Coordinates of C-alpha atoms in Angstrom, one line a residue:
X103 CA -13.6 -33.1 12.8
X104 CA -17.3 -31.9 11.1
X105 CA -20.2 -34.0 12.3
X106 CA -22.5 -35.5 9.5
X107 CA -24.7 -32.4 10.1
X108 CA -22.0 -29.9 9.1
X109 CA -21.0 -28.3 6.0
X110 CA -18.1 -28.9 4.8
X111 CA -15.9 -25.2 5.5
X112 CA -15.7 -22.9 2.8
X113 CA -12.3 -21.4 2.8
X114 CA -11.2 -17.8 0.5
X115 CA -7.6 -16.9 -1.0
X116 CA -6.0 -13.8 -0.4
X117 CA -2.8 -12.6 -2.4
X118 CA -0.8 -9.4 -1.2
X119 CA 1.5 -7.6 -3.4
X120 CA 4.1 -5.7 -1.3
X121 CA 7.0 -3.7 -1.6
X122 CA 9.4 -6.4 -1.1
X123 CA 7.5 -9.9 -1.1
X124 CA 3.9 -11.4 -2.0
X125 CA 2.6 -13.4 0.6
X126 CA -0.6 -15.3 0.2
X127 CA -3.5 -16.6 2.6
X128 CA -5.9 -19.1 3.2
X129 CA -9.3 -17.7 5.3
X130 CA -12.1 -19.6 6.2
X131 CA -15.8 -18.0 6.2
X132 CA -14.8 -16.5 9.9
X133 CA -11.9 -14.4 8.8
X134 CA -9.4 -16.7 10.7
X135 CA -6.4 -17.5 8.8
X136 CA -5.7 -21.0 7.9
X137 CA -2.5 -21.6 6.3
X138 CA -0.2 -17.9 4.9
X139 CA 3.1 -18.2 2.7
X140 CA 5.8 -15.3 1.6
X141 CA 8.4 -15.1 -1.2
X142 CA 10.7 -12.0 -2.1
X143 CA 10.0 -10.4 -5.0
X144 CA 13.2 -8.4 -7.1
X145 CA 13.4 -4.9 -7.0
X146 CA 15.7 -2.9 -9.2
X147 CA 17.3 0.7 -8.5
X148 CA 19.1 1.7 -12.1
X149 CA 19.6 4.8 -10.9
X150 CA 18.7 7.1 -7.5
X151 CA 15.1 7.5 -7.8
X152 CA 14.0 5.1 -9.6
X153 CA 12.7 2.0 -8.7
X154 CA 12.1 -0.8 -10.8
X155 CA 10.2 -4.5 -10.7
X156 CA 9.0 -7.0 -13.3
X157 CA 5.3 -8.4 -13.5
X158 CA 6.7 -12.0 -14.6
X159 CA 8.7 -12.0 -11.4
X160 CA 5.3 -11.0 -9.2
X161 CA 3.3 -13.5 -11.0
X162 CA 5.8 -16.5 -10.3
X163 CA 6.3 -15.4 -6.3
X164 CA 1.8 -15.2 -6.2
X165 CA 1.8 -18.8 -8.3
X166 CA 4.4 -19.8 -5.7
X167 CA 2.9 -18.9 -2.2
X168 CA -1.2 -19.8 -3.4
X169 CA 0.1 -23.4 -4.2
X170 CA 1.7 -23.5 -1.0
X171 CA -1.1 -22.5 1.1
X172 CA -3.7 -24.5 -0.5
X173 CA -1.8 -27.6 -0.5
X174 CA -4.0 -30.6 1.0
X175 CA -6.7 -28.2 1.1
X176 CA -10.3 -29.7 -1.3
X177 CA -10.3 -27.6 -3.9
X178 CA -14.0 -28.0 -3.8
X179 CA -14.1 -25.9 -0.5
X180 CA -12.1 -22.9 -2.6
X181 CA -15.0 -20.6 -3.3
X182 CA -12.7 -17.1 -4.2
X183 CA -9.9 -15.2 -4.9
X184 CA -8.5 -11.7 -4.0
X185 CA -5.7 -9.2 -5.0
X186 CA -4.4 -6.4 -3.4
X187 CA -1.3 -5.1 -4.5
X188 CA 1.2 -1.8 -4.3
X189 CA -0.4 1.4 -6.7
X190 CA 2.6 0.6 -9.0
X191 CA 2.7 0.9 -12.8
X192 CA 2.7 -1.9 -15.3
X193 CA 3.3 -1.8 -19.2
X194 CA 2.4 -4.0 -21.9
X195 CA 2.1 -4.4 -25.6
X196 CA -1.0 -5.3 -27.7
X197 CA 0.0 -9.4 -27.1
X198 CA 0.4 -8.5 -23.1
X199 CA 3.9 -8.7 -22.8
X200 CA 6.2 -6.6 -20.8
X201 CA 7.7 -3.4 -21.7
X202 CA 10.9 -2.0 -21.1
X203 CA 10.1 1.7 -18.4
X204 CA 13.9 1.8 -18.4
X205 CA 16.2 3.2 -21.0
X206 CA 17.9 0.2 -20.5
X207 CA 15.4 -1.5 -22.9
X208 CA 15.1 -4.6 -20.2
X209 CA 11.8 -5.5 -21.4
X210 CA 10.9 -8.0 -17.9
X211 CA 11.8 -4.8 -16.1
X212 CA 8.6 -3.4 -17.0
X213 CA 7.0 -1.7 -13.5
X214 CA 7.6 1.8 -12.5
X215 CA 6.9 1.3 -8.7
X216 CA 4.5 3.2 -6.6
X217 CA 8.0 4.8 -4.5
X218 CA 9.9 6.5 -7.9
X219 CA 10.6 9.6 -8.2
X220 CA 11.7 9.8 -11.8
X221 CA 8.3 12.0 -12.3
X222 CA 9.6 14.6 -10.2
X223 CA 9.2 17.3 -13.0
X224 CA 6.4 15.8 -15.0
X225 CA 4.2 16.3 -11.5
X226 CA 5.2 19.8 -11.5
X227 CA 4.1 20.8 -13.9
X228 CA 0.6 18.6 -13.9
X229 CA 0.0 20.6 -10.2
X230 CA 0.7 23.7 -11.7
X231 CA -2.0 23.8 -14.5
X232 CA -4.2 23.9 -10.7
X233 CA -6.9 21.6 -12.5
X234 CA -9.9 21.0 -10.5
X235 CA -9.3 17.2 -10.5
X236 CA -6.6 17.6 -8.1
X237 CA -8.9 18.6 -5.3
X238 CA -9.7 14.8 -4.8
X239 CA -6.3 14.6 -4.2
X240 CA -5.6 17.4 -1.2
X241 CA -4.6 20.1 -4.0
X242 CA -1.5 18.3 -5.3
X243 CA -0.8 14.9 -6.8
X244 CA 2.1 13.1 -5.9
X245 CA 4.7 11.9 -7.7
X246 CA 3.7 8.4 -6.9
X247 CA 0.7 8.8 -8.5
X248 CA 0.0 7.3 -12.2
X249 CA -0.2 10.7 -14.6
X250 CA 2.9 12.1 -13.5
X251 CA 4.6 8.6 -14.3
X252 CA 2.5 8.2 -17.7
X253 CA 3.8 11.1 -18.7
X254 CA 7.6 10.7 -17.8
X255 CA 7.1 7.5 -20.1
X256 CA 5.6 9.9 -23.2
X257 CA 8.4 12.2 -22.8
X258 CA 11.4 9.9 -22.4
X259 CA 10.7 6.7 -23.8
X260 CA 8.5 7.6 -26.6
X261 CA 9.5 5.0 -29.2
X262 CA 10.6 2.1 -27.2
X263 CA 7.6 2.4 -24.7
X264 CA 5.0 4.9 -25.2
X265 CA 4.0 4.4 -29.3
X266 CA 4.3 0.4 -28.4
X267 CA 2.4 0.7 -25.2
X268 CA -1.6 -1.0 -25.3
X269 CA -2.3 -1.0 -21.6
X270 CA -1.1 0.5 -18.7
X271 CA -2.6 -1.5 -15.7
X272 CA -2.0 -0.7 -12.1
X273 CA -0.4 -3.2 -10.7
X274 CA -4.1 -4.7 -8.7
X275 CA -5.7 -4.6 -11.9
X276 CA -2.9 -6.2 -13.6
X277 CA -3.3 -9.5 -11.4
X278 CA -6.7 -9.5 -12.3
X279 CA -6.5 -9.3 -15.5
X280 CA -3.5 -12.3 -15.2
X281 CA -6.2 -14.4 -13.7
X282 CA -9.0 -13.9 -15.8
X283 CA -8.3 -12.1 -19.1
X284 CA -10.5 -9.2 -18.6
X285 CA -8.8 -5.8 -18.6
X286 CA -11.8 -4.4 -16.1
X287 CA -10.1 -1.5 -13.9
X288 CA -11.1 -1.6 -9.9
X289 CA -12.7 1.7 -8.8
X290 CA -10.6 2.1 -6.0
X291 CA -7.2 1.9 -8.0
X292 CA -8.2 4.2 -10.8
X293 CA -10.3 7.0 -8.5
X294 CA -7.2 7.0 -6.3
X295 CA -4.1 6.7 -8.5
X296 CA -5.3 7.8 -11.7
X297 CA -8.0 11.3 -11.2
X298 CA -11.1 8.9 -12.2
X299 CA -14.2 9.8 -10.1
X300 CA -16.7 7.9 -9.2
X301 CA -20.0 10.0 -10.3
X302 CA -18.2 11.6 -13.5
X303 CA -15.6 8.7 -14.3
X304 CA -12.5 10.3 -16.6
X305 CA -12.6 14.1 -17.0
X306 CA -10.9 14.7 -20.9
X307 CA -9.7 18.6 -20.2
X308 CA -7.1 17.0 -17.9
X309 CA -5.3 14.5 -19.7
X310 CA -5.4 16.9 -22.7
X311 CA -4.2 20.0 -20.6
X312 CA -1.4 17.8 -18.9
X313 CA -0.1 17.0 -22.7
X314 CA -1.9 13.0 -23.0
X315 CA -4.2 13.4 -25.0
X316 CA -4.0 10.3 -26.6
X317 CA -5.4 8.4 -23.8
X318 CA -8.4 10.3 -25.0
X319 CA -8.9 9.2 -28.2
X320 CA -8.6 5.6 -27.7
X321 CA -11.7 6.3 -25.7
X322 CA -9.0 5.4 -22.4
X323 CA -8.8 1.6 -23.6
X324 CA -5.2 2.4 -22.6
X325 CA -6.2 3.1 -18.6
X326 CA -9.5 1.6 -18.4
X327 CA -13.0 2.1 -19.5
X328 CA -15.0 -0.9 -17.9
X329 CA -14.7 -0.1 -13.9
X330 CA -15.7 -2.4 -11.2
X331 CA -16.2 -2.2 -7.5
X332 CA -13.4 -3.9 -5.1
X333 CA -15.6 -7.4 -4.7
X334 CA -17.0 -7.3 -7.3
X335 CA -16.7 -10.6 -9.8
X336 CA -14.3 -10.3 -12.5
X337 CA -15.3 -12.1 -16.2
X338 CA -16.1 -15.6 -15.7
X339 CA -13.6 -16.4 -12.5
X340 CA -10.2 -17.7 -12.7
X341 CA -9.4 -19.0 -16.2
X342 CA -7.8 -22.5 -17.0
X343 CA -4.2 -21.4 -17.7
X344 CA -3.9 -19.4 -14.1
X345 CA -5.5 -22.1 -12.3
X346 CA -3.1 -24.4 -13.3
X347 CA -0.6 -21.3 -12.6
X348 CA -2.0 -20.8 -9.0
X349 CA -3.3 -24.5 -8.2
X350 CA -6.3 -23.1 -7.9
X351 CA -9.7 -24.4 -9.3
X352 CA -10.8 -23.0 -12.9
X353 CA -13.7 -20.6 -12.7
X354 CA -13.7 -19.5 -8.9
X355 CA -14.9 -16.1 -8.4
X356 CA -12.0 -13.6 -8.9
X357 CA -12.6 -10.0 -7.3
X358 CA -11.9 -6.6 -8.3
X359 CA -9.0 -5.4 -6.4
X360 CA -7.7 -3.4 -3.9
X361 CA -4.3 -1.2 -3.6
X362 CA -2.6 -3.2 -0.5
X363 CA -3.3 -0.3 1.7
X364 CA -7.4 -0.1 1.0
X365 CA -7.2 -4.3 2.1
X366 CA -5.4 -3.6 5.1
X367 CA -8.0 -0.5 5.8
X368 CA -10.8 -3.1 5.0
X369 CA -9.2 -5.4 7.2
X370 CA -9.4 -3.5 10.6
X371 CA -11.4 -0.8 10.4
X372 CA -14.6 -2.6 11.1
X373 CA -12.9 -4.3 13.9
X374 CA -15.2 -5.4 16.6
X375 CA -14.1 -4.1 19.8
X376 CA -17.2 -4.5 22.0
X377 CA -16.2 -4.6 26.0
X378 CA -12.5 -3.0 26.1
X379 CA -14.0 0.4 27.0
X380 CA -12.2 2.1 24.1
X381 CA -13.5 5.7 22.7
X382 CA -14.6 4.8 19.4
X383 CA -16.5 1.6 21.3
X384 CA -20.9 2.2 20.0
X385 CA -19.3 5.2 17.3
X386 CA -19.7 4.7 13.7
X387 CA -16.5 3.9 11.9
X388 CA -15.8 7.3 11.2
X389 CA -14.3 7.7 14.6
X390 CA -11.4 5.4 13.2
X391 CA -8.3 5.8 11.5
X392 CA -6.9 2.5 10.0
X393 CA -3.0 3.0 10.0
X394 CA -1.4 0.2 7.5
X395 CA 2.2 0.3 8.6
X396 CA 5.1 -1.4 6.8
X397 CA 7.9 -0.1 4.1
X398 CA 5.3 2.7 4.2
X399 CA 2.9 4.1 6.2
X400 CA -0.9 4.8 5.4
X401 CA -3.5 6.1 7.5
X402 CA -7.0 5.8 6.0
X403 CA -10.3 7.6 7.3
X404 CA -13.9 7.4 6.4
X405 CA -16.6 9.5 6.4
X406 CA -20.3 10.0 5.9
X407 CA -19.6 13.3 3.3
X408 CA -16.5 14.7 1.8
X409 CA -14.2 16.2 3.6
X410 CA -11.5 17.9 2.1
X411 CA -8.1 17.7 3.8
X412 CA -5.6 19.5 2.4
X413 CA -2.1 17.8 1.7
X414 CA -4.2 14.5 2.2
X415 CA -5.4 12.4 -0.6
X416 CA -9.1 12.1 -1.1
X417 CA -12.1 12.6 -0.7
X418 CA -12.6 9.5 -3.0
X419 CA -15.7 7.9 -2.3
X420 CA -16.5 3.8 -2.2
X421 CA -12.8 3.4 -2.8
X422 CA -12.1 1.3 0.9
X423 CA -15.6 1.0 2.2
X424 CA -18.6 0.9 -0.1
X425 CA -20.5 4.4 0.5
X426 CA -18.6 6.0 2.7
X427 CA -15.5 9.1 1.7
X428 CA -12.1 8.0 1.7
X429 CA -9.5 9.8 3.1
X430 CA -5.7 8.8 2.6
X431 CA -2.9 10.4 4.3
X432 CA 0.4 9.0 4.5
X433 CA 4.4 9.0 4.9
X434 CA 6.7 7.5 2.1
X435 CA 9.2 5.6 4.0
X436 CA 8.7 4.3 7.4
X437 CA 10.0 0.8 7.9
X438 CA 12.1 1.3 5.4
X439 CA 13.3 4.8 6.7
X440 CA 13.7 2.7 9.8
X441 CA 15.8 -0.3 8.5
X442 CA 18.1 2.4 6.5
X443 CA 19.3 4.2 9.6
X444 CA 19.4 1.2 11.7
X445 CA 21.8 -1.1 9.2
X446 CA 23.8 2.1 7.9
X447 CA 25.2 3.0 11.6
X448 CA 28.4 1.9 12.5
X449 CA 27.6 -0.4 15.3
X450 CA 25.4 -2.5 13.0
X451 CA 27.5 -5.2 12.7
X452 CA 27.7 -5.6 17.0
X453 CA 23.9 -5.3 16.8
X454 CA 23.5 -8.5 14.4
X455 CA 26.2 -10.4 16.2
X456 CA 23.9 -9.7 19.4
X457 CA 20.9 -10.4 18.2
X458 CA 21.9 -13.7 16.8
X459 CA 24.0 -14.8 19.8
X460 CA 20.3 -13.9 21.6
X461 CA 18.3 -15.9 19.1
X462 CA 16.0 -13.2 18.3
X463 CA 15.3 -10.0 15.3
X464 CA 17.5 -6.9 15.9
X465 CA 14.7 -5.4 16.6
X466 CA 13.6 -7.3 19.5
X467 CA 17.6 -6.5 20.9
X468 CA 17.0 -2.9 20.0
X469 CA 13.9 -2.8 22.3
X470 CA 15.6 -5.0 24.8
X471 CA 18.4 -2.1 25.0
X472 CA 16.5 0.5 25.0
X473 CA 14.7 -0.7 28.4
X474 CA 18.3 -1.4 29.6
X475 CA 19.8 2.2 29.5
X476 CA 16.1 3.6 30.0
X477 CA 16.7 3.2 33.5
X478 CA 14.0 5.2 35.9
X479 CA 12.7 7.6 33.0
X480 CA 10.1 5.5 30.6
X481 CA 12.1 5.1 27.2
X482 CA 10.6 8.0 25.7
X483 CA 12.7 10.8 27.4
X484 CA 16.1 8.7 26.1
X485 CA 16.0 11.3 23.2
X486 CA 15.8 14.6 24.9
X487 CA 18.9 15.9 22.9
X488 CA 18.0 13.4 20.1
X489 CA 15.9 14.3 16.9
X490 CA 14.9 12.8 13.2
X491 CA 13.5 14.7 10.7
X492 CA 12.1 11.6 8.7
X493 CA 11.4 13.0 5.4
X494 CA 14.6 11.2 3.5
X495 CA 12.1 10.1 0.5
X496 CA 10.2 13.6 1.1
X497 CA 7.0 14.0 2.8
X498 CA 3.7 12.6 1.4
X499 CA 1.4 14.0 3.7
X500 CA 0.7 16.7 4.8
X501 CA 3.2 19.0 3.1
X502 CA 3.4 17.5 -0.4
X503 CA 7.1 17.9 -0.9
X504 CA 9.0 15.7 -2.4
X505 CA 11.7 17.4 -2.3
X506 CA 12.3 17.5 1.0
X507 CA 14.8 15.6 3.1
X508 CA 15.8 14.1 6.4
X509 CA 17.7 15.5 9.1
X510 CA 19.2 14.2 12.3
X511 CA 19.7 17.1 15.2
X512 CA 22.4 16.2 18.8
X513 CA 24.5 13.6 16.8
X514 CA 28.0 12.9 19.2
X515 CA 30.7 11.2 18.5
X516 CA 29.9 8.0 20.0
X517 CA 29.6 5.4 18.4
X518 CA 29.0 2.1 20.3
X519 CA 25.3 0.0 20.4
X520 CA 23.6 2.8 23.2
X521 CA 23.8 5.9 20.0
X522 CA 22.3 2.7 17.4
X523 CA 19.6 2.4 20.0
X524 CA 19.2 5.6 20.8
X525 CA 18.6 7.2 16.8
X526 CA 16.8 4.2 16.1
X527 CA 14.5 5.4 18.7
X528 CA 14.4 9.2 17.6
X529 CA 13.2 7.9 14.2
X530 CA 10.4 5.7 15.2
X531 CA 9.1 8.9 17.2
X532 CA 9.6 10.6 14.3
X533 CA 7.5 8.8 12.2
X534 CA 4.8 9.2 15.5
X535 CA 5.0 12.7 15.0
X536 CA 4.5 12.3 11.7
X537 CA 1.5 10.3 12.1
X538 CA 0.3 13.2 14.6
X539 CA 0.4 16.1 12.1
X540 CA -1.1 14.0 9.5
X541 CA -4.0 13.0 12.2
X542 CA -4.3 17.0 13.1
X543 CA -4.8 17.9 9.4
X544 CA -7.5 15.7 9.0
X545 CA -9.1 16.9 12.7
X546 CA -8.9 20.3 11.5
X547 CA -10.7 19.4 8.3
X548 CA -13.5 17.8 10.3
X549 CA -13.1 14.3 10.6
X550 CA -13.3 13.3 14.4
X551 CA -10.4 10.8 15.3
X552 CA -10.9 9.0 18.8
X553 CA -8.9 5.5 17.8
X554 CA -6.6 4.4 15.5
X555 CA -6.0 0.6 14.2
X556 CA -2.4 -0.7 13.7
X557 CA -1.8 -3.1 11.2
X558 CA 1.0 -4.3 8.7
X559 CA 4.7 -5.4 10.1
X560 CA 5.6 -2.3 11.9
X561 CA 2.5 -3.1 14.1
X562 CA 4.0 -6.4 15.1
X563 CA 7.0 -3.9 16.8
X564 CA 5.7 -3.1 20.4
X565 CA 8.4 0.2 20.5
X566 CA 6.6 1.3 17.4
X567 CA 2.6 1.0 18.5
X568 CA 3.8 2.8 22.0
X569 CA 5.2 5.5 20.7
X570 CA 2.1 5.9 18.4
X571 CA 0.1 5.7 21.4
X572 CA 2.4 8.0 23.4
X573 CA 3.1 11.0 21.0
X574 CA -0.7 10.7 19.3
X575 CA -2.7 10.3 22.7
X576 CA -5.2 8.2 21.4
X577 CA -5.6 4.5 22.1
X578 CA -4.3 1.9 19.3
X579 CA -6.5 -1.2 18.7
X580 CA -4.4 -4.6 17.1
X581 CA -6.1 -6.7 15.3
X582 CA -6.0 -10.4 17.3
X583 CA -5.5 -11.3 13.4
X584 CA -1.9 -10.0 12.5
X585 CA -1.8 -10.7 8.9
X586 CA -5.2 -7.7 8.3
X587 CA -4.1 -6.7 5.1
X588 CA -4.4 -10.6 3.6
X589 CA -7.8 -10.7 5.3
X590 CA -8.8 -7.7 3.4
X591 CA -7.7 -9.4 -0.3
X592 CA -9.5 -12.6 1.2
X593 CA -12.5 -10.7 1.7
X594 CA -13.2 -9.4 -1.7
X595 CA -12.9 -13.0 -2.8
X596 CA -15.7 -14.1 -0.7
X597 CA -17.8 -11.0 -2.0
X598 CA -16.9 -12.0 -5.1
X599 CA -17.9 -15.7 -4.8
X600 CA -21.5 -14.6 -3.6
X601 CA -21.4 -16.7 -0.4
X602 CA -21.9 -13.1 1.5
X603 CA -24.1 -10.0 0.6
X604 CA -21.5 -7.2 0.5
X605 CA -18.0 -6.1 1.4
X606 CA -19.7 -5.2 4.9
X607 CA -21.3 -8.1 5.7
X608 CA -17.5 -10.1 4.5
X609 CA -15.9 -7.6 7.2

């Protein structure tokens, strides 16, 4: 109950596009979260490869969960909204609707999603012209990025989709837009996705030299030409048809976006962890590796000046945290990597009959088994003869090959729920490893690593943040708030509302 004397609390929405589902948040001014909601979101797989979703789809599941968590809620004490969504691609024409990326010609089907691969030759050939824009981008682009994808839609779909095309939003900037009208790009989607950088904004030799030149001479209308910092107020807030959409109030304060990642970064890197006597504990945030762990894996790190890692992403600067570097390393499949091998193994059907009977995730049973059959040795040393090579979707970081695939090494013939255990295991080191390589890369390069900062649904997997602690040997800090990557989206809405300063002050 608030005493006459109080204020009545101001509370900030937070929507988070993922893979799979958008889930949405309420946060009052102390970062706690109020009231969260989720609702799957469709994904489509035409063909191996390629990965398909539709933006009508994504706007009903975010209309969906923000009614949900506001419910009962004054909308007078609503003061801002959020986004932070996958780097996927949308397409629309000149009246905003939905474009078929599929040969198909399924118009709703209109998002290429950040995990195809259809671009596989397109980004070939982009990293073979060596341009110097791809130095932001540890010498190679990937195929997930957006010019490799923009081109696959030039080259393939050229009547239905490229000739018909009028914007091509990623997908952050496309909820944006939804809820204001305004077709403003975030800086942190377009310098990291799309080659913009933030002192010389589009360089013209590269889309002409990659064969899109016609992104050019529309002056980059197409892409974006009117960039705005993540916080930053969008047009005149949240206009009357999305309110209605959302339940929100017209005209709150909508934010530039984020990519999901950069809100979970935002979300935990500035954690304060004062008194637990950890290494990166009076060091500037640079000492920090925020590691946003779910159907993929991140791991973003800051610095004062640009460092160039190679086979990492970056430096892009002001993209996470306003005047510091970015760097962005990162593996392409890790819970879902994880979730593949554990439900395609034979004794998958004894482990969901378990873990039902037990009342509990198959994961939970997993880790329960594992500490069963560990017996004296810690749990680590159950894979001695065991081994994943856990590049099945390629590796992102730091070999940029995306052609590369997985491997499993001291397979038996056994076949019962101790082997399920046992690979599941060898995979989640794998991905530690992983992790490890990427984190040397960037040591060698110059950034100094003492701590890194789990978040996203992996993190909530104890097996998972060991083994990162174990094969890494650096402490990992949890954020007491599980749901990071929603307080980051909240906190762009309450820079964009104006109740705080900057992004820092919010975090």
């Amino acid at each position: 109950m608030y005493s006459e004397k109080q204020s009545p609390a101001k509370y900030y929405v937070g929507i988070d596009v993922g893979t799979a589902s958008v889930r949405a948040a309420l946060v009052d001014e102390h970062g706690t979260v109020v009231a969260h909601a989720d609702q799957p979101i469709q994904i489509w797989e035409p063909q191996p490869g390629h990965y398909e979703q539709s933006s009508a789809d994504i706007w009903a599941a975010c209309c969906s969960v923000t009614k949900k968590v506001v419910r009962g809620v004054d909308a007078g004490q609503i003061r801002g909204l959020g986004f932070d969504a996958t780097c996927s691609l949308v397409v629309v024409d000149k009246q905003f609707q939905p474009l078929a990326v599929n040969c198909e010609g399924q118009n709703y089907r209109n998002i290429i999603m950040w995990m195809d691969h259809r671009a596989a030759s397109q980004v070939e050939r982009i990293n073979a012209t060596q341009h110097r824009v791809l130095s932001y981008v540890g010498g190679v682009m990937s195929v997930e990025m957006q010019p490799p994808k923009l081109l696959w839609l030039r080259e393939n779909l050229q009547e239905s989709c490229w000739e018909k095309a009028a914007y091509f939003f990623d997908l952050p900037d496309f909820l944006s837009w939804k809820a204001t009208g305004v077709t403003a790009r975030s800086l942190c989607t377009v310098v990291c996705k799309w080659t913009y950088t933030s002192d010389g904004g589009w360089d013209d030799s590269f889309w002409k030299v990659i064969g899109l030149e016609d992104l050019v001479k529309d002056k980059y209308e197409k892409i974006g030409n009117h960039v705005l910092s993540p916080g930053e107020p969008v047009g005149k807030g949240l206009m009357p048809e999305a309110a209605k959409d959302l339940g929100l109030p017209e005209g709150i304060a909508v934010a530039a976006s984020l990519i999901d990642a950069h809100a979970g970064g935002l979300g935990v890197i500035g954690a304060d962890v004062k008194g637990h006597n950890l290494p990166c504990e009076n060091q500037p945030i640079t000492s920090r590796v925020a590691m946003i762990c779910g159907t993929s894996s991140c791991h973003m790190g800051v610095s004062e000046t640009p460092i160039f890692v190679p086979g990492v992403w970056g430096p892009y600067f002001s993209a996470m945290v306003p005047g510091l570097w970015l760097n962005e390393g990162g593996q392409s499949a890790t819970g879902k990597l994880i979730d593949h091998v554990v439900r395609g193994h034979v004794a998958f059907p004894e482990l969901q009959a378990k873990a039902a009977a037990s009342a509990c995730s198959i994961y939970t049973y997993l880790n329960s088994h594992l500490d069963l059959i560990k017996k004296s040795l810690p749990v680590g040393f159950l894979t001695v003869d065991l081994h994943v090579w856990p590049d099945f979707h390629g590796n992102r970081s730091p070999l940029t090959d995306l052609t590369l695939k997985g491997m499993v090494v001291g397979l038996t013939l056994s076949r019962g729920l101790d082997e399920l255990a046992l690979i599941y295991l060898a995979t989640i080191q794998a991905i530690a490893l992983g992790t490890r390589h990427i984190l040397e890369t960037m040591e060698t390069s110059g950034h100094r690593i003492n701590t890194l900062f789990l978040c996203g649904g992996l993190s909530k997997n104890p097996l998972f943040v060991q083994m990162h602690a174990d094969i890494t040997g650096k402490p990992v800090v949890l954020s007491k708030e599980v749901e990071s990557v929603l307080v980051g989206a909240a906190i762009l809405g309450a820079c964009a509302s104006g109740d705080f300063a900057s992004i820092q002050v919010c975090s």
